[in-house]
Coordinates of C-alpha atoms and ligand atoms in Angstrom, one line a residue:
Chain A
M18 CA -13.8 -6.6 -32.3
T19 CA -14.7 -9.9 -33.7
E20 CA -12.1 -12.0 -32.0
V21 CA -13.8 -11.3 -28.6
A22 CA -17.2 -12.0 -29.9
T23 CA -19.1 -15.2 -29.0
K24 CA -16.5 -16.1 -26.3
A25 CA -19.1 -16.1 -23.6
K26 CA -19.3 -19.3 -21.6
R27 CA -21.9 -21.0 -19.5
V28 CA -21.1 -21.0 -15.7
T29 CA -22.6 -23.8 -13.7
L30 CA -22.4 -24.0 -9.9
G31 CA -22.8 -27.4 -8.4
G32 CA -23.3 -27.9 -4.6
L33 CA -21.3 -24.8 -3.9
N34 CA -20.5 -24.2 -0.2
A35 CA -18.4 -21.3 1.1
Y36 CA -17.0 -20.8 4.6
Y37 CA -15.3 -18.1 6.6
G38 CA -13.5 -20.2 9.2
D39 CA -16.5 -22.0 10.8
S40 CA -19.2 -19.7 9.5
H41 CA -21.1 -21.2 6.6
A42 CA -21.8 -18.3 4.2
V43 CA -23.0 -20.1 1.1
K44 CA -25.0 -23.3 1.5
G45 CA -25.1 -25.9 -1.3
V46 CA -26.0 -23.6 -4.1
D47 CA -26.8 -25.1 -7.6
L48 CA -27.1 -22.3 -10.2
E49 CA -26.5 -21.6 -13.9
F50 CA -25.4 -18.4 -15.5
A51 CA -26.3 -18.6 -19.2
P52 CA -24.0 -17.1 -21.9
N53 CA -25.0 -13.7 -23.4
Q54 CA -27.4 -13.2 -20.6
V55 CA -27.5 -11.0 -17.6
T56 CA -28.2 -12.9 -14.3
A57 CA -29.0 -10.7 -11.3
I58 CA -28.5 -12.0 -7.8
I59 CA -30.7 -10.3 -5.2
G60 CA -31.2 -10.8 -1.5
P61 CA -30.9 -9.0 1.8
S62 CA -27.6 -7.7 3.0
G63 CA -25.4 -10.5 4.4
C64 CA -27.2 -13.3 2.6
G65 CA -24.0 -14.4 0.8
K66 CA -24.3 -12.7 -2.7
S67 CA -20.7 -11.3 -2.6
T68 CA -19.3 -14.5 -1.2
L69 CA -21.1 -16.5 -4.0
V70 CA -19.7 -14.5 -6.9
R71 CA -16.3 -14.4 -5.3
C72 CA -16.3 -18.2 -5.3
V73 CA -16.9 -18.1 -9.1
N74 CA -13.5 -16.6 -9.9
R75 CA -11.8 -18.1 -6.8
M76 CA -11.3 -14.8 -5.1
H77 CA -13.0 -16.1 -2.0
E78 CA -10.0 -18.4 -1.1
E79 CA -7.7 -15.3 -1.0
L80 CA -9.1 -14.4 2.4
P81 CA -7.4 -16.0 5.4
G82 CA -9.5 -18.9 6.7
A83 CA -11.9 -18.8 3.8
R84 CA -12.6 -21.9 1.7
A85 CA -15.1 -23.3 -0.7
T86 CA -16.3 -26.8 -1.7
G87 CA -18.4 -28.0 -4.6
S88 CA -17.9 -27.2 -8.3
V89 CA -17.9 -24.2 -10.6
R90 CA -17.9 -25.2 -14.2
L91 CA -17.0 -23.0 -17.1
D92 CA -18.7 -24.8 -19.9
E93 CA -17.3 -28.3 -19.1
L94 CA -14.2 -27.2 -17.2
D95 CA -14.3 -27.2 -13.4
V96 CA -12.4 -24.1 -12.2
Y97 CA -11.8 -25.9 -8.9
G98 CA -10.2 -28.8 -10.6
P99 CA -6.8 -30.0 -9.4
S100 CA -4.9 -29.0 -12.6
I101 CA -6.4 -25.6 -12.9
D102 CA -4.2 -22.5 -12.6
V103 CA -6.0 -20.0 -10.3
V104 CA -4.5 -17.1 -12.1
S105 CA -5.9 -18.2 -15.4
V106 CA -9.4 -18.6 -13.8
R107 CA -9.3 -15.0 -12.8
R108 CA -8.2 -13.8 -16.2
T109 CA -11.1 -15.7 -17.8
I110 CA -13.7 -14.6 -15.2
G111 CA -13.4 -10.8 -14.7
M112 CA -14.7 -8.9 -11.7
V113 CA -15.9 -5.4 -11.1
F114 CA -16.2 -4.3 -7.5
Q115 CA -18.6 -2.2 -5.5
R116 CA -16.4 0.8 -5.1
P117 CA -14.4 2.0 -8.2
N118 CA -10.8 1.0 -7.5
P119 CA -8.5 2.3 -10.2
F120 CA -4.8 2.1 -9.4
P121 CA -4.0 5.6 -8.0
T122 CA -0.5 5.8 -9.3
M123 CA -1.5 4.9 -12.8
S124 CA -2.7 7.0 -15.7
I125 CA -6.0 6.2 -17.5
F126 CA -4.0 4.3 -20.1
D127 CA -1.9 2.4 -17.6
N128 CA -5.0 1.5 -15.6
V129 CA -6.5 -0.2 -18.7
A130 CA -3.2 -1.8 -19.6
A131 CA -2.6 -2.9 -16.0
G132 CA -4.2 -6.3 -16.4
L133 CA -2.0 -7.2 -19.3
R134 CA 1.1 -5.9 -17.6
L135 CA 0.3 -7.5 -14.3
T136 CA -0.2 -10.8 -15.9
G137 CA 2.9 -10.6 -18.0
T138 CA 0.9 -10.9 -21.2
R139 CA 3.2 -10.3 -24.2
G140 CA 2.7 -9.8 -27.9
V141 CA -0.4 -7.6 -27.5
K142 CA -0.7 -4.3 -29.3
L143 CA -1.2 -2.3 -26.2
R144 CA -2.6 0.9 -27.6
E145 CA -5.1 -1.0 -29.7
R146 CA -6.3 -3.1 -26.9
V147 CA -6.6 -0.1 -24.5
E148 CA -8.6 1.8 -27.1
R149 CA -10.9 -1.1 -27.8
S150 CA -11.5 -1.8 -24.1
L151 CA -12.3 1.9 -23.4
I152 CA -14.7 1.9 -26.3
G153 CA -16.2 -1.3 -24.9
A154 CA -16.7 0.3 -21.6
G155 CA -18.3 3.4 -23.2
L156 CA -15.5 5.7 -21.9
W157 CA -13.4 6.3 -25.0
E158 CA -15.0 9.5 -26.2
E159 CA -14.7 11.1 -22.7
V160 CA -11.0 10.2 -22.2
K161 CA -9.3 9.8 -25.6
D162 CA -7.7 13.2 -25.3
R163 CA -6.3 12.7 -21.8
L164 CA -5.1 9.1 -21.6
D165 CA -2.1 10.3 -19.6
A166 CA -4.2 11.9 -16.9
P167 CA -4.4 10.0 -13.6
G168 CA -7.2 7.4 -13.4
I169 CA -8.3 8.9 -10.1
S170 CA -8.9 12.3 -11.7
L171 CA -12.1 10.9 -13.3
S172 CA -15.6 11.1 -11.7
G173 CA -16.9 8.2 -9.7
G174 CA -19.0 6.9 -12.6
Q175 CA -16.1 7.3 -15.1
Q176 CA -13.8 5.5 -12.6
Q177 CA -16.2 2.6 -12.5
R178 CA -16.3 2.4 -16.3
L179 CA -12.5 2.6 -16.3
C180 CA -12.5 -0.4 -14.0
I181 CA -14.8 -2.2 -16.4
A182 CA -12.4 -1.3 -19.3
R183 CA -9.6 -2.7 -17.2
T184 CA -11.5 -5.9 -16.9
L185 CA -12.3 -6.1 -20.6
A186 CA -8.7 -5.6 -21.5
V187 CA -7.7 -9.0 -20.4
E188 CA -10.5 -10.4 -22.6
P189 CA -12.5 -12.4 -20.1
E190 CA -15.4 -14.7 -21.0
V191 CA -17.5 -14.0 -17.9
I192 CA -17.9 -10.7 -16.0
L193 CA -18.9 -10.7 -12.4
M194 CA -20.2 -7.3 -11.0
D195 CA -20.7 -6.9 -7.3
E196 CA -23.1 -4.0 -6.8
P197 CA -21.2 -2.0 -9.5
A198 CA -23.4 1.0 -9.2
S199 CA -24.2 1.2 -5.5
A200 CA -21.6 3.9 -4.9
L201 CA -22.7 6.0 -7.9
D202 CA -25.3 8.7 -8.5
P203 CA -28.4 7.9 -10.5
I204 CA -27.1 9.2 -13.9
A205 CA -23.8 7.3 -13.6
T206 CA -25.9 4.2 -12.5
L207 CA -27.9 4.5 -15.7
R208 CA -24.8 4.6 -17.8
I209 CA -23.5 1.4 -16.1
E210 CA -26.9 -0.3 -16.7
E211 CA -26.8 0.6 -20.4
L212 CA -23.3 -0.7 -20.5
V213 CA -24.4 -4.0 -19.0
E214 CA -27.0 -4.3 -21.8
E215 CA -24.3 -3.9 -24.4
L216 CA -21.7 -6.1 -22.7
K217 CA -24.0 -9.1 -22.7
Q218 CA -23.7 -9.4 -26.4
R219 CA -20.3 -10.6 -25.8
Y220 CA -20.0 -11.9 -22.3
T221 CA -21.8 -13.9 -19.6
I222 CA -22.8 -11.4 -17.0
V223 CA -23.6 -11.8 -13.3
I224 CA -24.6 -8.7 -11.4
V225 CA -25.2 -8.6 -7.7
T226 CA -27.5 -5.9 -6.7
H227 CA -29.6 -4.9 -3.7
N228 CA -31.6 -2.6 -6.0
M229 CA -34.6 -4.5 -7.3
Q230 CA -35.4 -1.9 -9.9
Q231 CA -31.9 -2.4 -11.3
A232 CA -32.4 -6.1 -11.5
A233 CA -35.7 -5.6 -13.2
R234 CA -34.1 -3.2 -15.7
V235 CA -31.0 -5.2 -16.7
A236 CA -31.4 -8.8 -15.9
D237 CA -32.7 -11.6 -18.1
K238 CA -32.8 -14.0 -15.1
T239 CA -32.8 -13.2 -11.4
A240 CA -31.7 -15.4 -8.5
F241 CA -33.0 -14.7 -5.0
M242 CA -30.8 -15.7 -2.0
L243 CA -31.5 -15.8 1.6
S244 CA -29.2 -16.7 4.5
G245 CA -26.7 -18.3 2.2
E246 CA -29.2 -20.4 0.3
L247 CA -30.5 -20.0 -3.2
V248 CA -34.3 -19.7 -2.8
E249 CA -35.0 -19.7 -6.5
I250 CA -33.9 -18.5 -9.9
D251 CA -36.2 -17.7 -12.8
S252 CA -36.8 -15.2 -15.5
T253 CA -36.7 -11.7 -14.1
E254 CA -40.3 -11.1 -15.0
R255 CA -41.5 -14.1 -13.1
I256 CA -39.4 -13.3 -10.0
F257 CA -40.9 -9.9 -9.8
T258 CA -44.5 -10.9 -10.7
T259 CA -45.3 -14.5 -9.9
P260 CA -42.4 -16.1 -8.0
S261 CA -42.9 -19.6 -6.9
D262 CA -41.5 -19.2 -3.4
S263 CA -43.5 -17.1 -0.9
R264 CA -40.2 -15.8 0.6
T265 CA -39.2 -14.3 -2.8
E266 CA -42.6 -12.7 -3.0
E267 CA -42.3 -11.2 0.4
Y268 CA -38.8 -9.8 -0.4
V269 CA -39.6 -8.3 -3.8
T270 CA -42.8 -6.7 -2.5
G271 CA -40.7 -5.1 0.2
K272 CA -42.0 -7.0 3.2
F273 CA -38.4 -7.5 4.5
G274 CA -34.8 -6.9 3.6
Chain B
M24 CA -27.8 28.6 43.0
S25 CA -25.0 30.4 44.9
E26 CA -23.4 27.0 45.6
L27 CA -23.3 26.2 41.9
I28 CA -21.6 29.5 41.2
H29 CA -19.1 28.8 44.0
L30 CA -18.3 25.4 42.6
S31 CA -17.6 26.6 39.1
A32 CA -15.4 29.4 40.4
V33 CA -13.2 26.7 42.1
R34 CA -13.2 24.7 38.9
R35 CA -12.2 27.7 36.9
R36 CA -9.3 28.4 39.2
R37 CA -8.2 24.8 39.1
D38 CA -8.4 24.9 35.3
M39 CA -6.2 28.0 35.3
L40 CA -3.7 26.4 37.6
M41 CA -3.4 23.3 35.4
R42 CA -3.1 25.3 32.2
G43 CA -0.3 27.3 33.8
L44 CA 1.5 24.2 35.0
L45 CA 1.3 22.6 31.6
A46 CA 2.5 25.7 29.9
A47 CA 5.4 25.9 32.3
A48 CA 6.3 22.3 31.7
T49 CA 6.2 22.9 28.0
A50 CA 8.5 25.9 28.3
L51 CA 10.9 23.9 30.4
A52 CA 11.0 21.2 27.8
V53 CA 11.6 23.6 24.9
L54 CA 14.2 25.7 26.7
P55 CA 17.1 23.3 26.3
L56 CA 16.2 22.8 22.7
A57 CA 16.3 26.6 22.1
L58 CA 19.6 26.8 24.0
I59 CA 21.1 24.1 21.9
L60 CA 20.0 25.8 18.7
Y61 CA 21.3 29.2 19.9
L62 CA 24.7 27.9 20.9
L63 CA 25.0 25.8 17.8
L64 CA 24.3 28.8 15.5
K65 CA 26.5 31.2 17.5
K66 CA 29.5 29.0 17.9
G67 CA 29.1 27.0 14.8
L68 CA 28.7 29.9 12.4
G69 CA 31.8 31.4 14.1
A70 CA 33.8 28.4 13.1
W71 CA 32.7 28.4 9.5
G72 CA 35.5 30.1 7.6
A73 CA 36.5 30.3 3.9
S74 CA 38.4 27.0 3.9
F75 CA 36.2 25.2 6.5
F76 CA 34.5 23.0 3.9
T77 CA 37.4 22.6 1.5
T78 CA 40.3 21.5 3.7
D79 CA 41.0 18.3 5.7
P80 CA 41.9 18.4 9.3
N81 CA 45.8 18.7 9.4
G82 CA 46.7 17.9 13.0
N83 CA 49.1 20.9 13.2
F84 CA 49.8 21.9 16.8
L85 CA 49.6 25.6 16.0
G86 CA 47.8 27.8 13.5
D87 CA 44.9 26.7 11.3
P88 CA 43.7 23.2 12.3
G89 CA 42.1 22.6 8.9
G90 CA 38.5 22.1 8.0
I91 CA 36.1 19.2 7.8
K92 CA 36.1 18.2 4.2
S93 CA 37.1 14.6 4.9
A94 CA 34.4 14.3 7.6
I95 CA 31.6 15.5 5.3
L96 CA 32.6 13.3 2.4
G97 CA 33.2 10.4 4.8
T98 CA 29.7 10.7 6.3
L99 CA 28.2 10.9 2.8
E100 CA 30.0 7.8 1.7
I101 CA 29.5 5.7 4.8
V102 CA 25.8 6.7 5.1
G103 CA 25.3 6.3 1.4
L104 CA 26.5 2.7 1.5
A105 CA 24.5 2.1 4.7
T106 CA 21.4 3.3 2.8
V107 CA 22.1 1.0 -0.1
I108 CA 22.3 -1.9 2.4
A109 CA 19.4 -1.0 4.8
V110 CA 16.7 0.5 2.6
P111 CA 16.2 -2.2 0.0
L112 CA 16.5 -4.9 2.6
G113 CA 14.2 -3.2 5.1
I114 CA 11.5 -2.6 2.4
A115 CA 11.8 -6.2 1.3
V116 CA 11.3 -7.4 4.8
A117 CA 8.3 -5.1 5.2
L118 CA 6.9 -6.4 1.9
Y119 CA 7.3 -9.9 3.1
L120 CA 5.6 -9.1 6.5
V121 CA 2.6 -7.3 4.9
E122 CA 2.0 -9.2 1.6
I123 CA 3.1 -12.8 2.4
G124 CA 3.8 -13.5 6.1
R125 CA 0.8 -11.4 7.4
Q126 CA -0.5 -12.9 10.6
G127 CA 1.6 -16.1 10.3
R128 CA 3.8 -17.3 13.1
F129 CA 7.1 -16.6 11.3
A130 CA 6.0 -13.1 10.4
G131 CA 5.1 -12.6 14.1
A132 CA 8.6 -13.7 15.2
V133 CA 10.2 -11.4 12.6
R134 CA 8.1 -8.5 13.7
Y135 CA 9.1 -9.1 17.4
F136 CA 12.8 -9.3 16.4
V137 CA 12.6 -6.1 14.5
D138 CA 11.0 -4.4 17.5
V139 CA 13.8 -5.6 19.7
M140 CA 16.4 -4.4 17.2
T141 CA 14.9 -1.0 17.2
G142 CA 15.6 -0.7 20.9
V143 CA 19.2 -1.9 20.8
P144 CA 21.6 0.9 21.7
S145 CA 23.7 2.0 18.8
V146 CA 27.0 1.2 20.5
V147 CA 26.0 -2.4 20.4
F148 CA 25.9 -2.4 16.6
G149 CA 29.3 -0.9 16.6
L150 CA 30.6 -3.5 19.0
F151 CA 29.0 -6.3 17.0
V152 CA 30.7 -5.2 13.8
Y153 CA 34.0 -4.6 15.7
I154 CA 34.0 -8.1 16.9
T155 CA 32.8 -9.8 13.8
L156 CA 34.5 -7.7 11.1
V157 CA 37.3 -5.6 12.6
L158 CA 38.9 -8.0 15.1
T159 CA 38.7 -10.9 12.6
G160 CA 40.5 -8.7 10.1
V161 CA 38.1 -9.3 7.2
G162 CA 39.6 -7.1 4.5
G163 CA 42.0 -5.4 6.9
G164 CA 41.1 -3.7 10.2
F165 CA 39.1 -0.5 10.4
A166 CA 37.2 0.4 7.2
G167 CA 34.5 2.7 5.9
W168 CA 32.4 -0.1 4.7
K169 CA 32.4 -1.7 8.2
G170 CA 31.0 1.6 9.5
S171 CA 28.3 1.3 6.8
V172 CA 27.4 -2.2 8.0
A173 CA 27.1 -1.0 11.5
L174 CA 24.9 1.9 10.5
G175 CA 22.9 -0.3 8.1
L176 CA 22.1 -2.7 10.9
L177 CA 21.0 0.3 13.0
M178 CA 18.8 1.6 10.2
L179 CA 17.4 -1.7 9.1
P180 CA 14.7 -2.1 11.8
I181 CA 13.7 1.6 11.5
V182 CA 13.2 1.2 7.7
T183 CA 11.3 -2.0 8.1
R184 CA 9.0 -0.7 10.8
S185 CA 8.1 2.5 9.0
A186 CA 7.7 0.7 5.6
E187 CA 5.4 -1.9 7.2
V188 CA 3.2 0.9 8.5
V189 CA 3.0 2.5 5.1
L190 CA 2.4 -0.7 3.2
L191 CA -0.5 -1.5 5.5
L192 CA -2.0 1.8 4.5
V193 CA -2.4 0.7 0.9
P194 CA -6.1 -0.2 0.5
D195 CA -6.9 -3.9 0.2
S196 CA -9.2 -3.0 -2.6
L197 CA -6.2 -2.3 -4.9
R198 CA -4.7 -5.7 -4.1
E199 CA -8.0 -7.2 -4.8
A200 CA -8.4 -5.5 -8.1
A201 CA -5.0 -6.6 -9.2
I202 CA -5.6 -10.2 -8.1
A203 CA -8.9 -10.3 -9.8
L204 CA -7.2 -9.4 -13.0
G205 CA -5.1 -12.5 -12.7
A206 CA -1.9 -11.0 -11.3
P207 CA 0.3 -13.3 -9.1
R208 CA 0.8 -11.9 -5.6
W209 CA 4.5 -11.0 -6.1
R210 CA 3.6 -8.8 -9.1
V211 CA 0.8 -7.2 -7.1
A212 CA 3.4 -6.4 -4.4
L213 CA 5.9 -4.9 -6.9
R214 CA 3.7 -3.2 -9.4
V215 CA 0.7 -2.0 -7.4
V216 CA 1.5 -1.9 -3.7
L217 CA 5.1 -0.5 -3.9
P218 CA 4.3 2.4 -6.3
T219 CA 1.2 3.3 -4.3
A220 CA 3.2 3.4 -1.1
L221 CA 6.3 5.0 -2.6
P222 CA 6.1 8.5 -1.0
G223 CA 5.6 7.0 2.4
L224 CA 8.5 4.6 1.9
V225 CA 10.7 7.6 0.9
T226 CA 9.8 9.4 4.0
G227 CA 10.5 6.5 6.3
S228 CA 13.8 5.8 4.6
L229 CA 14.9 9.4 4.8
L230 CA 14.2 9.5 8.5
A231 CA 16.1 6.4 9.0
I232 CA 19.1 7.9 7.0
A233 CA 18.9 11.0 9.2
R234 CA 19.0 8.8 12.3
G235 CA 22.0 6.9 11.0
A236 CA 23.9 10.0 9.8
G237 CA 24.0 11.4 13.4
E238 CA 25.3 8.2 15.1
T239 CA 28.8 8.3 16.5
A240 CA 29.2 5.1 18.5
P241 CA 28.8 2.6 15.6
L242 CA 31.5 4.4 13.6
L243 CA 34.2 4.8 16.3
F244 CA 35.2 1.1 16.3
T245 CA 34.5 0.4 12.7
A246 CA 35.4 3.3 10.4
A247 CA 37.7 4.9 13.0
I248 CA 38.8 8.5 12.8
V249 CA 41.3 9.8 10.3
Q250 CA 42.3 13.2 8.9
G251 CA 42.6 12.8 5.2
T252 CA 39.9 12.5 2.6
S253 CA 39.3 9.0 1.3
F254 CA 37.1 7.7 -1.5
N255 CA 38.0 4.1 -0.7
L256 CA 35.4 2.5 1.6
G257 CA 38.0 -0.3 2.2
Q258 CA 40.1 2.1 4.2
R259 CA 39.7 4.0 7.5
M260 CA 37.4 6.9 6.9
N261 CA 36.5 10.1 8.7
S262 CA 33.0 11.1 9.5
L263 CA 31.2 14.1 11.0
P264 CA 30.2 12.5 14.3
A265 CA 33.6 11.0 14.8
Q266 CA 35.3 14.3 14.0
I267 CA 33.2 16.1 16.5
F268 CA 33.8 13.4 19.1
N269 CA 37.6 13.7 18.5
D270 CA 37.7 17.5 18.5
V271 CA 35.6 18.1 21.6
G272 CA 38.0 15.9 23.5
Q273 CA 41.0 18.2 22.7
A274 CA 42.0 20.9 25.1
Q275 CA 42.4 23.5 22.4
D276 CA 39.8 26.2 21.6
R277 CA 40.4 26.1 17.9
L278 CA 39.6 22.4 17.8
V279 CA 36.5 22.7 20.0
A280 CA 35.5 25.5 17.6
R281 CA 35.8 23.2 14.7
A282 CA 33.6 20.7 16.5
W283 CA 30.9 23.3 16.8
G284 CA 31.2 24.1 13.1
A285 CA 31.0 20.4 12.2
A286 CA 28.0 19.9 14.6
L287 CA 26.2 22.8 12.8
T288 CA 27.0 21.2 9.5
L289 CA 25.7 17.8 10.6
V290 CA 22.5 19.3 12.0
L291 CA 21.8 21.2 8.8
M292 CA 22.4 18.0 6.7
I293 CA 19.9 16.1 8.9
L294 CA 17.5 19.0 8.7
V295 CA 17.5 18.9 5.0
L296 CA 16.8 15.2 5.0
T297 CA 14.0 15.6 7.5
L298 CA 12.4 18.4 5.5
T299 CA 12.7 16.4 2.3
A300 CA 11.0 13.5 4.2
R301 CA 8.2 15.9 5.2
L302 CA 7.8 17.1 1.6
A303 CA 7.6 13.5 0.4
A304 CA 5.0 12.7 3.0
R305 CA 2.9 15.6 2.0
R306 CA 2.9 14.3 -1.6
S307 CA 1.7 10.9 -0.5
R308 CA -1.7 9.9 -1.9
L309 CA -2.4 7.8 1.2
A310 CA -2.0 10.2 4.1
Ligands
ADP401 N1 -14.3 -11.5 5.4 C1 -15.2 -12.1 6.1 N2 -15.0 -12.8 7.2 C2 -15.9 -13.4 7.9 N3 -17.2 -13.4 7.6 C3 -17.6 -12.7 6.4 C4 -16.6 -12.0 5.7 N4 -17.3 -11.5 4.6 C5 -18.6 -11.8 4.7 N5 -18.8 -12.5 5.8 C6 -20.1 -13.1 6.3 O1 -20.6 -13.9 5.3 C7 -22.0 -13.7 5.1 C8 -22.3 -13.3 3.7 O2 -21.6 -12.1 3.4 P1 -21.7 -11.4 2.0 O3 -21.4 -12.5 1.0 O4 -20.8 -10.2 2.0 O5 -23.2 -10.9 1.9 P2 -23.9 -9.9 0.8 O6 -22.9 -9.6 -0.2 O7 -25.1 -10.7 0.4 O8 -24.3 -8.7 1.6 C9 -22.4 -12.6 6.1 O9 -22.9 -13.2 7.2 C10 -21.1 -12.0 6.5 O10 -21.1 -11.5 7.8
MG402 MG1 -22.0 -7.8 -0.8

């Protein structure tokens, strides 16, 4: 366990812009995600939350016509720097998606090991790493007797924790979660939220959510976005009680969105 | 009110008429198919004797003309090699189109070319190989492997097209998940996309093989027609379609009967392939 600990890093966005062709989806965002904290990003649908987090691990540029400018620093290192290997960025900054997406042809074990195999990582004790990742994702007790069962035989909530285990297995320093519980039932959602609490001991966590109660429950800091711009970021408590921008207040009190 | 009733009666009659016409058209279309199957079974089964599958055609003018052993084995060998050529290549091209080329101009050109290839008559592939490989005498004249090349060229666009469709069915969310783990695109294609699409790829390939196995024209000027069994793809080689073609052209009932027996054999072989393809498709996680 110890070698993963305290690897969390600070992520700093500087003047980040993201485009889909000519459409400007993220507009000059400056933002900081502190290590061992959960930062929630809230805002109405289409305001650019997903686009923003996808810029952090350079997934955005995978889409045809999509590009990003500005900087994303991991501690001091700019992940958009000229000598940076994109693939290493994605290993360091893990991502969990809205819909659980385990690999359908792979067993539970193979799903967790997939990251290591897909990146050609050698010299890792696979069983150990898989077990530790599943423990880290709070799934070990439920699946330890059927690691050979297909990943897609699990329930939706379990599948999402399997995807989290898969992310943990490549030992990232930052974890981005894009509405990780929005496809899950309330109980499974609660499990994910508890998990996020635990994970922040070891990682920097960014969680996109359109569920404000969820942000209030799990996040230390909350950022509010609107039409591609960052309106403000502050402690979660302040965002939900005494935000400094009137638009934030209108949004969190449910006047729009 | 009465006018409304009158109208609907007219409509009902028209509906009946159209239904009747469509049913008749369907029957008309199915009739030849049923006749083919009937004749095939009746005449084909009649030709199947004890030594039908175990002897080669012997060319004797009288008596037992021999069976179709060399034709069956030849078809298996020629089509086998054609599969080894066409299936990996076709799937590789499809992988390129879906995973790398995508909407690019070169991919578009390849896609168009593949479409054109699909429409090329099979005799043209035979002619092409005849001119480039047989007439030039590469490794001798007629040869089994040259038939395989002709069939492989015929099967290639079919494999590519069907594989492309199946690969496109693989959800992007899986590619995304793999890329987000730090996997390079080629590994995503080989380790995630291919296994996920596998049942569909098997189906498409089997259908292409079935298509190739039934072709006559590409074999006539490439592998030629012989009597004896050969396991050397470098020599002339018999095949079921070529044997049928040859036998039907003879003015002897016993040879025509052998053609029916061979035809039934061929149809059954293709039926097995098609059924296997269906089974593979049913096991697909994507469909
Ligand atoms: N693949 C895409 N191509 C073009 N435009 C996109 C694409 N994805 C998102 N957008 C646009 O970018 C903006 C931000 O989208 P997104 O980041 O998904 O918002 P959110 O996650 O906050 O709902 C929206 O206006 C959306 O229409
Ligand atoms: Mg989103």
